Short mmCIF file of C-alpha atoms and ligand atoms in Angstrom, two decimals:
data_model
loop_
_atom_site.label_atom_id
_atom_site.label_comp_id
_atom_site.label_asym_id
_atom_site.label_seq_id
_atom_site.Cartn_x
_atom_site.Cartn_y
_atom_site.Cartn_z
CA UNK L 182 33.12 -7.91 27.48
CA UNK L 183 30.23 -8.91 24.38
CA UNK L 184 28.49 -6.98 22.87
CA UNK L 185 24.90 -7.61 22.17
CA UNK L 186 23.31 -7.50 19.21
CA UNK L 187 19.23 -7.12 18.18
CA UNK L 188 17.83 -9.83 17.15
CA UNK L 189 17.38 -10.60 13.78
CA UNK L 190 14.67 -9.01 12.07
CA UNK L 191 14.26 -6.52 14.48
CA UNK L 192 16.22 -3.38 14.14
CA UNK L 193 16.33 0.10 15.89
CA UNK L 194 15.08 2.86 14.18
CA UNK L 195 17.37 6.25 14.80
CA UNK L 196 18.14 9.14 13.22
CA UNK L 197 16.64 10.14 9.81
CA UNK L 198 15.32 7.02 9.26
CA UNK L 199 13.42 7.59 12.95
CA UNK L 200 12.64 11.39 10.69
CA UNK L 201 11.21 9.40 7.92
CA UNK L 202 8.99 7.36 10.38
CA UNK L 203 7.54 9.83 12.71
CA UNK L 204 6.98 12.70 9.09
CA UNK L 205 5.30 9.31 7.87
CA UNK L 206 3.33 8.46 11.04
CA UNK L 207 2.41 11.95 11.68
CA UNK L 208 1.39 12.16 8.19
CA UNK L 209 -0.95 9.78 8.25
CA UNK L 210 -2.28 10.16 10.79
CA UNK L 211 -3.41 13.71 10.15
CA UNK L 212 -5.41 12.09 7.67
CA UNK L 213 -7.04 10.08 9.45
CA UNK L 214 -8.67 13.19 12.06
CA UNK L 215 -9.87 15.19 8.56
CA UNK L 216 -11.54 11.68 8.04
CA UNK L 217 -12.87 11.05 11.97
CA UNK L 218 -11.31 8.03 12.29
CA UNK L 219 -11.08 7.76 16.32
CA UNK L 220 -7.43 6.13 17.55
CA UNK L 221 -7.95 2.50 19.17
CA UNK L 222 -4.74 1.84 21.23
CA UNK L 223 -5.04 -2.33 21.05
CA UNK L 224 -2.74 -4.62 23.27
CA UNK L 225 0.18 -5.76 21.02
CA UNK L 226 -1.05 -9.64 23.20
CA UNK L 227 -3.43 -11.19 21.98
CA UNK L 228 -5.09 -14.76 22.80
CA UNK L 229 -3.01 -17.13 19.66
CA UNK L 230 -6.74 -18.01 18.79
CA UNK L 231 -8.54 -14.96 18.26
CA UNK L 232 -5.13 -14.90 15.27
CA UNK L 233 -5.78 -18.48 13.85
CA UNK L 234 -9.54 -17.94 14.03
CA UNK L 235 -9.48 -14.94 12.22
CA UNK L 236 -6.73 -14.75 9.11
CA UNK L 237 -7.38 -18.19 8.68
CA UNK L 238 -5.58 -21.38 10.34
CA UNK L 239 -3.55 -22.44 6.39
CA UNK L 240 -2.65 -18.86 6.13
CA UNK L 241 1.47 -18.91 5.71
CA UNK L 242 0.73 -15.86 8.82
CA UNK L 243 -0.64 -18.18 11.31
CA UNK L 244 0.92 -22.01 10.17
CA UNK L 245 4.11 -20.29 9.76
CA UNK L 246 5.24 -16.57 10.72
CA UNK L 247 3.85 -16.74 14.73
CA UNK L 248 5.56 -15.84 17.42
CA UNK L 249 3.41 -17.22 19.71
CA UNK L 250 3.67 -18.97 23.74
CA UNK L 251 2.52 -20.39 26.61
CA UNK L 252 2.16 -17.70 29.61
CA UNK L 253 2.88 -18.62 33.29
CA UNK L 254 -0.49 -19.86 33.01
CA UNK L 255 -0.50 -22.33 30.53
CA UNK L 256 -2.44 -19.46 28.43
CA UNK L 257 -1.79 -19.98 24.34
CA UNK L 258 -0.99 -16.27 23.62
CA UNK L 259 0.67 -14.58 20.92
CA UNK L 260 1.86 -11.32 19.43
CA UNK L 261 -0.35 -9.77 17.32
CA UNK L 262 1.24 -10.13 14.06
CA UNK L 263 -1.22 -7.68 11.87
CA UNK L 264 -4.62 -5.78 13.79
CA UNK L 265 -7.21 -6.28 12.59
CA UNK L 266 -7.69 -9.52 14.14
CA UNK L 267 -7.67 -7.08 17.21
CA UNK L 268 -10.07 -4.29 15.84
CA UNK L 269 -12.56 -6.50 15.80
CA UNK L 270 -12.00 -8.86 18.54
CA UNK L 271 -11.85 -5.08 20.52
CA UNK L 272 -15.28 -4.42 18.41
CA UNK L 273 -16.97 -7.31 19.91
CA UNK L 274 -15.66 -7.49 23.23
CA UNK L 275 -16.10 -3.18 24.13
CA UNK L 276 -20.27 -3.74 22.22
CA UNK L 277 -19.34 -0.57 19.94
CA UNK L 278 -21.40 -2.19 17.83
CA UNK L 279 -24.34 -1.06 19.98
CA UNK L 280 -22.95 3.05 20.61
CA UNK L 281 -23.55 4.21 16.58
CA UNK L 282 -24.45 3.01 13.92
CA UNK L 283 -21.10 2.94 12.28
CA UNK L 284 -17.85 3.02 13.53
CA UNK L 285 -14.39 4.54 12.07
CA UNK L 286 -11.30 3.30 13.71
CA UNK L 287 -7.41 3.02 13.64
CA UNK L 288 -4.48 1.82 15.22
CA UNK L 289 -0.59 2.35 15.34
CA UNK L 290 2.01 -0.09 16.43
CA UNK L 291 4.32 -2.44 16.45
CA UNK L 292 3.12 -5.82 14.37
CA UNK L 293 5.70 -9.39 14.80
CA UNK L 294 5.84 -11.89 11.75
CA UNK L 295 8.40 -14.75 11.94
CA UNK L 296 9.42 -14.14 8.39
CA UNK L 297 12.97 -13.36 6.29
CA UNK L 298 14.21 -9.88 7.63
CA UNK L 299 15.35 -8.49 3.64
CA UNK L 300 15.44 -4.31 2.82
CA UNK L 301 11.34 -3.70 3.84
CA UNK L 302 10.78 -6.74 5.21
CA UNK L 303 11.40 -7.22 9.27
CA UNK L 304 10.11 -9.51 11.78
CA UNK L 305 8.38 -6.25 13.49
CA UNK L 306 6.76 -3.70 11.74
CA UNK L 307 5.07 -0.72 12.46
CA UNK L 308 1.29 -0.30 10.57
CA UNK L 309 -1.39 1.87 10.81
CA UNK L 310 -4.53 0.53 10.16
CA UNK L 311 -7.58 2.27 9.76
CA UNK L 312 -11.27 -0.52 9.89
CA UNK L 313 -14.27 0.86 9.07
CA UNK L 314 -17.76 -1.44 10.64
CA UNK L 315 -20.79 -1.48 10.08
CA UNK L 316 -21.06 -0.86 6.68
CA UNK L 317 -21.97 -2.96 3.38
CA UNK L 318 -22.11 0.15 0.63
CA UNK L 319 -19.09 0.42 -1.49
CA UNK L 320 -18.85 4.46 -0.94
CA UNK L 321 -16.88 3.20 2.55
CA UNK L 322 -14.16 1.45 0.35
CA UNK L 323 -13.92 4.13 -2.43
CA UNK L 324 -13.61 6.85 0.83
CA UNK L 325 -10.58 4.56 2.28
CA UNK L 326 -9.19 3.83 -0.87
CA UNK L 327 -8.90 7.79 -1.43
CA UNK L 328 -7.40 7.78 2.07
CA UNK L 329 -4.48 6.04 0.40
CA UNK L 330 -4.01 7.23 -2.21
CA UNK L 331 -4.21 11.21 -1.19
CA UNK L 332 -1.50 9.51 1.23
CA UNK L 333 1.07 8.80 -1.04
CA UNK L 334 -0.09 11.58 -3.06
CA UNK L 335 1.12 13.97 -0.70
CA UNK L 336 4.59 11.37 0.29
CA UNK L 337 4.86 11.71 -3.58
CA UNK L 338 5.84 8.25 -3.31
CA UNK L 339 4.93 6.81 -7.07
CA UNK L 340 2.55 3.95 -6.68
CA UNK L 341 -0.22 1.55 -8.66
CA UNK L 342 -3.56 0.54 -7.14
CA UNK L 343 -4.76 -2.49 -7.78
CA UNK L 344 -8.09 -4.16 -6.43
CA UNK L 345 -9.86 -7.03 -7.33
CA UNK L 346 -13.19 -8.74 -5.83
CA UNK L 347 -13.18 -11.48 -4.28
CA UNK L 348 -17.03 -12.51 -4.05
CA UNK L 349 -18.87 -13.94 -0.85
CA UNK L 350 -19.90 -17.00 0.11
CA UNK L 351 -22.45 -16.79 -2.38
CA UNK L 352 -19.97 -16.79 -5.30
CA UNK L 353 -17.10 -18.69 -3.97
CA UNK L 354 -17.55 -22.26 -4.09
CA UNK L 355 -18.62 -22.57 -7.28
CA UNK L 356 -15.12 -20.32 -8.65
CA UNK L 357 -13.29 -22.56 -5.81
CA UNK L 358 -13.92 -25.61 -7.53
CA UNK L 359 -13.52 -24.47 -11.60
CA UNK L 360 -9.92 -23.22 -9.82
CA UNK L 361 -9.15 -26.46 -8.25
CA UNK L 362 -10.32 -28.58 -11.01
CA UNK L 363 -8.21 -26.22 -13.24
CA UNK L 364 -4.80 -26.21 -11.00
CA UNK L 365 -5.76 -30.21 -10.97
CA UNK L 366 -4.77 -29.91 -15.09
CA UNK L 367 -2.04 -27.98 -14.92
CA UNK L 368 0.08 -29.66 -11.59
CA UNK L 369 2.79 -30.63 -13.23
CA UNK L 370 3.63 -27.06 -13.24
CA UNK L 371 3.03 -26.19 -9.55
CA UNK L 372 5.79 -25.75 -7.00
CA UNK L 373 5.41 -28.28 -3.93
CA UNK L 374 3.76 -25.43 -1.83
CA UNK L 375 1.59 -24.41 -4.32
CA UNK L 376 -0.02 -28.00 -4.68
CA UNK L 377 -0.17 -28.31 -0.85
CA UNK L 378 -2.08 -24.80 -1.54
CA UNK L 379 -4.51 -26.33 -3.39
CA UNK L 380 -6.87 -28.03 -1.65
CA UNK L 381 -6.36 -25.77 1.69
CA UNK L 382 -6.42 -22.98 -0.21
CA UNK L 383 -6.26 -22.82 -3.77
CA UNK L 384 -6.72 -18.47 -4.11
CA UNK L 385 -3.37 -18.81 -3.03
CA UNK L 386 -1.49 -20.55 -5.81
CA UNK L 387 -2.33 -17.57 -7.77
CA UNK L 388 -0.66 -15.37 -5.92
CA UNK L 389 2.13 -17.19 -6.09
CA UNK L 390 5.50 -15.53 -6.85
CA UNK L 391 7.23 -19.00 -8.69
CA UNK L 392 8.17 -17.93 -12.06
CA UNK L 393 6.56 -21.90 -12.73
CA UNK L 394 3.31 -21.17 -11.15
CA UNK L 395 2.83 -17.52 -12.17
CA UNK L 396 2.68 -18.71 -15.93
CA UNK L 397 0.31 -21.83 -14.66
CA UNK L 398 -2.02 -20.05 -13.41
CA UNK L 399 -2.43 -17.33 -16.77
CA UNK L 400 -5.27 -18.83 -18.28
CA UNK L 401 -6.76 -20.08 -14.85
CA UNK L 402 -10.09 -19.28 -14.26
CA UNK L 403 -10.94 -15.20 -12.77
CA UNK L 404 -13.22 -14.66 -9.16
CA UNK L 405 -14.74 -12.06 -10.88
CA UNK L 406 -16.58 -14.40 -13.99
CA UNK L 407 -18.13 -16.45 -10.57
CA UNK L 408 -19.56 -12.89 -9.05
CA UNK L 409 -22.54 -13.36 -7.70
CA UNK L 410 -25.38 -10.45 -8.74
CA UNK L 411 -24.19 -8.56 -5.26
CA UNK L 412 -20.87 -8.79 -5.60
CA UNK L 413 -20.68 -8.35 -8.87
CA UNK L 414 -23.14 -4.47 -7.93
CA UNK L 415 -21.51 -3.70 -4.83
CA UNK L 416 -17.73 -4.13 -7.40
CA UNK L 417 -19.00 -1.78 -10.27
CA UNK L 418 -19.99 1.14 -7.59
CA UNK L 419 -16.85 0.87 -6.33
CA UNK L 420 -15.31 1.59 -9.59
CA UNK L 421 -17.78 3.78 -10.70
CA UNK L 422 -16.71 5.88 -7.17
CA UNK L 423 -13.52 5.52 -8.12
CA UNK L 424 -13.84 6.95 -11.13
CA UNK L 425 -15.66 9.69 -9.92
CA UNK L 426 -12.67 10.60 -7.12
CA UNK L 427 -10.59 10.26 -10.12
CA UNK L 428 -8.06 7.33 -8.56
CA UNK L 429 -6.02 5.93 -11.29
CA UNK L 430 -6.53 1.72 -10.44
CA UNK L 431 -5.43 -1.46 -12.29
CA UNK L 432 -7.51 -4.28 -11.58
CA UNK L 433 -5.78 -7.43 -10.80
CA UNK L 434 -8.43 -10.23 -11.59
CA UNK L 435 -5.31 -12.43 -9.84
CA UNK L 436 -5.60 -10.15 -6.65
CA UNK L 437 -5.93 -12.45 -3.15
CA UNK L 438 -4.17 -11.81 0.17
CA UNK L 439 -2.82 -13.49 2.22
CA UNK L 440 -5.36 -12.74 4.69
CA UNK L 441 -8.40 -15.23 4.81
CA UNK L 442 -10.63 -13.64 6.38
CA UNK L 443 -11.91 -11.14 2.86
CA UNK L 444 -14.67 -10.64 1.13
CA UNK L 445 -15.74 -7.93 -2.32
CA UNK L 446 -13.16 -5.67 -2.65
CA UNK L 447 -9.22 -6.35 -2.21
CA UNK L 448 -6.89 -3.79 -2.45
CA UNK L 449 -3.06 -2.67 -2.80
CA UNK L 450 -0.50 -0.29 -2.98
CA UNK L 451 2.20 -1.23 -5.19
CA UNK L 452 4.80 0.57 -5.15
CA UNK L 453 6.14 1.24 -9.17
CA UNK L 454 9.96 1.87 -7.76
CA UNK L 455 10.46 -1.74 -5.88
CA UNK L 456 7.90 -3.94 -6.74
CA UNK L 457 6.54 -4.15 -2.87
CA UNK L 458 3.57 -3.43 -1.62
CA UNK L 459 3.04 -0.59 1.28
CA UNK L 460 -0.17 -0.25 1.59
CA UNK L 461 -3.59 -3.08 1.65
CA UNK L 462 -6.24 -3.72 2.35
CA UNK L 463 -10.03 -5.37 2.11
CA UNK L 464 -13.05 -5.63 2.77
CA UNK L 465 -14.23 -8.91 5.48
CA UNK L 466 -18.01 -8.98 5.55
CA UNK L 467 -18.19 -11.82 7.48
CA UNK L 468 -15.16 -11.76 10.43
CA UNK L 469 -16.99 -9.61 13.58
CA UNK L 470 -20.01 -12.60 13.45
CA UNK L 471 -17.42 -15.34 13.12
CA UNK L 472 -15.83 -13.95 16.49
CA UNK L 473 -18.60 -13.70 18.82
CA UNK L 474 -20.64 -10.57 17.54
CA UNK L 475 -23.47 -9.16 15.89
CA UNK L 476 -23.66 -9.69 11.64
CA UNK L 477 -21.84 -6.39 11.05
CA UNK L 478 -19.95 -5.76 7.92
CA UNK L 479 -17.15 -4.13 7.30
CA UNK L 480 -14.08 -2.56 5.34
CA UNK L 481 -10.25 -1.58 6.03
CA UNK L 482 -6.72 -1.49 5.32
CA UNK L 483 -3.14 -1.22 6.72
CA UNK L 484 -0.13 1.01 6.23
CA UNK L 485 3.48 -0.34 6.42
CA UNK L 486 5.13 2.30 8.23
CA UNK L 487 8.59 1.49 7.36
CA UNK L 488 7.76 0.96 3.87
CA UNK L 489 6.06 4.03 3.09
CA UNK L 490 9.47 5.74 5.02
CA UNK L 491 11.69 3.53 1.98
CA UNK L 492 10.31 5.40 -0.17
CA UNK L 493 10.22 8.60 1.03
CA UNK L 494 12.21 10.82 -1.81
CA UNK L 495 12.38 13.80 0.04
CA UNK L 496 13.90 14.34 4.22
CA UNK L 497 11.06 15.72 6.38
CA UNK L 498 11.15 19.27 7.15
CA UNK L 499 12.87 20.62 10.98
CA UNK L 500 12.33 23.59 12.65
CA UNK L 501 15.80 25.77 12.85
CA UNK L 502 18.11 24.83 15.42
CA UNK L 503 19.01 27.37 18.17
CA UNK L 504 22.24 26.65 19.96
CA UNK L 505 23.23 28.95 22.90
CA UNK L 506 25.72 29.61 24.60
CA UNK L 507 26.24 30.49 28.06
CA UNK L 508 30.24 32.95 28.83
CA UNK L 509 30.45 33.45 32.80
CA UNK L 510 28.30 33.58 35.35
CA UNK L 511 25.69 34.19 33.77
CA UNK L 512 23.77 30.92 33.36
CA UNK L 513 20.48 32.32 35.32
CA UNK L 514 19.53 34.94 33.09
CA UNK L 515 20.49 31.70 29.74
CA UNK L 516 18.71 29.48 31.01
CA UNK L 517 15.95 32.17 31.31
CA UNK L 518 16.04 32.74 27.89
CA UNK L 519 15.94 28.76 26.94
CA UNK L 520 13.30 28.77 28.59
CA UNK L 521 11.07 31.65 26.43
CA UNK L 522 12.05 30.53 22.90
CA UNK L 523 10.65 27.12 24.29
CA UNK L 524 8.52 28.05 24.81
CA UNK L 525 7.95 30.17 21.50
CA UNK L 526 8.18 26.58 20.24
CA UNK L 527 11.77 26.71 19.03
CA UNK L 528 14.84 24.13 19.26
CA UNK L 529 17.00 25.31 21.31
CA UNK L 530 19.83 23.02 22.33
CA UNK L 531 23.07 24.69 25.58
CA UNK L 532 25.91 24.06 25.44
CA UNK L 533 26.70 21.74 28.25
CA UNK L 534 30.59 22.54 27.62
CA UNK L 535 33.13 24.78 28.44
CA UNK L 536 35.57 26.30 26.26
CA UNK L 537 36.20 29.68 24.03
CA UNK L 538 33.98 31.30 21.41
CA UNK L 539 35.82 29.56 18.48
CA UNK L 540 35.39 26.07 20.19
CA UNK L 541 31.64 26.26 20.68
CA UNK L 542 30.91 27.53 17.67
CA UNK L 543 32.65 24.42 16.51
CA UNK L 544 30.23 22.47 18.14
CA UNK L 545 27.06 24.23 17.26
CA UNK L 546 28.04 22.92 13.82
CA UNK L 547 29.28 19.38 15.61
CA UNK L 548 25.51 19.31 16.67
CA UNK L 549 23.96 20.69 12.89
CA UNK L 550 21.85 24.10 14.90
CA UNK L 551 21.49 26.93 12.90
CA UNK L 552 21.75 29.89 14.88
CA UNK L 553 23.67 30.70 17.60
CA UNK L 554 23.09 32.67 20.54
CA UNK L 555 25.52 33.62 22.56
CA UNK L 556 24.75 35.11 26.41
CA UNK L 557 28.12 36.37 27.95
CA UNK L 558 28.04 39.67 30.84
CA UNK L 559 27.27 42.30 28.34
CA UNK L 560 23.86 40.77 27.27
CA UNK L 561 22.55 39.55 30.99
CA UNK L 562 23.69 44.27 31.63
CA UNK L 563 21.42 45.09 29.42
CA UNK L 564 19.43 42.81 29.13
CA UNK L 565 19.97 41.48 25.13
CA UNK L 566 21.33 38.39 23.49
CA UNK L 567 23.00 38.09 20.23
CA UNK L 568 22.59 35.28 17.44
CA UNK L 569 24.49 34.11 15.25
CA UNK L 570 23.49 32.67 11.55
CA UNK L 571 25.41 29.74 11.22
CA UNK L 572 25.46 29.59 7.92
CA UNK L 573 25.29 33.12 6.43
CA UNK L 574 27.94 34.44 9.73
CA UNK L 575 25.41 37.41 10.09
CA UNK L 576 25.65 38.96 13.86
CA UNK L 577 22.91 41.30 15.23
CA UNK L 578 21.49 41.86 18.49
CA UNK L 579 18.08 41.16 19.39
CA UNK L 580 16.44 43.02 22.83
CA UNK L 581 14.63 42.84 24.57
CA UNK L 582 11.59 40.49 23.74
CA UNK L 583 13.17 37.86 21.92
CA UNK L 584 11.53 36.71 18.89
CA UNK L 585 13.62 35.85 16.66
P1 HAM G 766 -0.93 -6.84 5.26
O1 HAM G 766 -1.08 -6.48 3.20
O2 HAM G 766 -0.66 -8.15 5.69
O3 HAM G 766 -2.18 -6.12 6.04
O4 HAM G 766 -0.15 -5.99 5.14
C1 HAM G 766 -0.05 -4.28 5.51
C2 HAM G 766 0.75 -3.84 5.85
O5 HAM G 766 2.08 -4.23 5.78
C3 HAM G 766 1.48 -4.68 4.12
O6 HAM G 766 1.41 -3.64 2.92
C4 HAM G 766 3.31 -3.47 4.05
O7 HAM G 766 3.36 -2.25 3.66
C5 HAM G 766 3.52 -4.44 5.81
N1 HAM G 766 4.06 -4.85 5.82
C6 HAM G 766 3.45 -6.84 6.77
N2 HAM G 766 4.37 -7.80 6.64
C7 HAM G 766 5.79 -7.13 6.44
C8 HAM G 766 6.71 -7.53 7.25
N3 HAM G 766 6.96 -8.55 7.55
N4 HAM G 766 7.85 -6.05 7.37
C9 HAM G 766 7.42 -4.56 6.77
N5 HAM G 766 6.21 -4.41 6.71
C10 HAM G 766 5.56 -5.09 7.03
C11 HAM G 766 -2.51 -6.48 7.08
O8 HAM G 766 -1.90 -6.54 7.63
C12 HAM G 766 -4.27 -6.81 6.60
N6 HAM G 766 -4.61 -6.21 8.68
C13 HAM G 766 -4.99 -5.06 6.10
C14 HAM G 766 -6.43 -4.56 6.84
C15 HAM G 766 -6.48 -4.20 7.59
N7 HAM G 766 -7.30 -5.32 5.78
C16 HAM G 766 -8.20 -4.71 6.74
N8 HAM G 766 -8.06 -4.40 7.30
#
């Protein structure tokens, strides 16, 4: 019979990979808890337009990377490529702005992008995202970057945090004009994609990875030189907060991000080891209004869980495993013992195989147990059990209350 394979770009997470994934997820969720973020569980599918409108028609994600389809009623839907669009849709639809002066939400789950798969890039990947709605204060931006910094520090992942400001409706047009003019002057050095981007989305040219484009934009007009008074103030306050929080960061005037909704602050945490971005975010002060809500400034970020898992160097610690071996007519006693041990939070595996002690201990080793718990007639009668440390070989009797 033919054996099935998973779909290209969609992969199983198992063994150590799954453990690292869970470790990363739990560590981040705990951080979000102490920063008082509230969870929102969002649908994986939204109307296609939710993404087109928020992420932007001219972006790679919307143009080339969406898993979109029509349902049986002809509705145009898509698997979410990211979480911000859905979070904003939910914020507006559920009138969350009416509940609190500001709202801090987080979400976790699979995202889908039709990209070319490679190391650390999948078509189904997982994000944890956090969004703060309802404040313009650069302190919110700084606190998010601080949270990101703490996560990476705790995981021992070596990154550079890059920040930039890409302005607002007031100051962007002048920069855009200057940039288009500059790009027309260096057109001969740009790749075809960038020539096309020049008029549609000129900022994206600054982010192109093609070496000739990179070289050509080195002298391009920088958004930082065009910031209006408000954006300049916002950016300098942010940097002041980052310094006060002792967060090392690098200003990257060419950092622009691949989604259209950003305003003012943008940031990325880039791995120094692999050069890939592991966490990214920024401000999006117009999006809530553009999605039908009241004017509401907002800022957020998302973590790529697989990318962080990939960079983890230490194995997440696991609790010891107890392998319980019943010998003879003692199953009732053995299972009660297993129940007690498990209720104390211990990891217990009851042997499903029959056989002599040697075979059972071999099995315990193959299952990577730390201890074997041996229960026979004698143990049952005396209401105790025998525990063997599989590393040292040391064996002791424990009774009657199982506190190991
Ligand atoms: P993004 O930069 O598109 O931003 O994605 C955030 C993170 O998701 C990336 O830094 C990366 O770690 C991970 N990621 C993206 N694409 C892939 C992929 N194909 N395979 C594996 N990991 C991937 C956003 O999605 C924004 N919604 C972030 C945000 C939230 N901005 C404001 N709020």
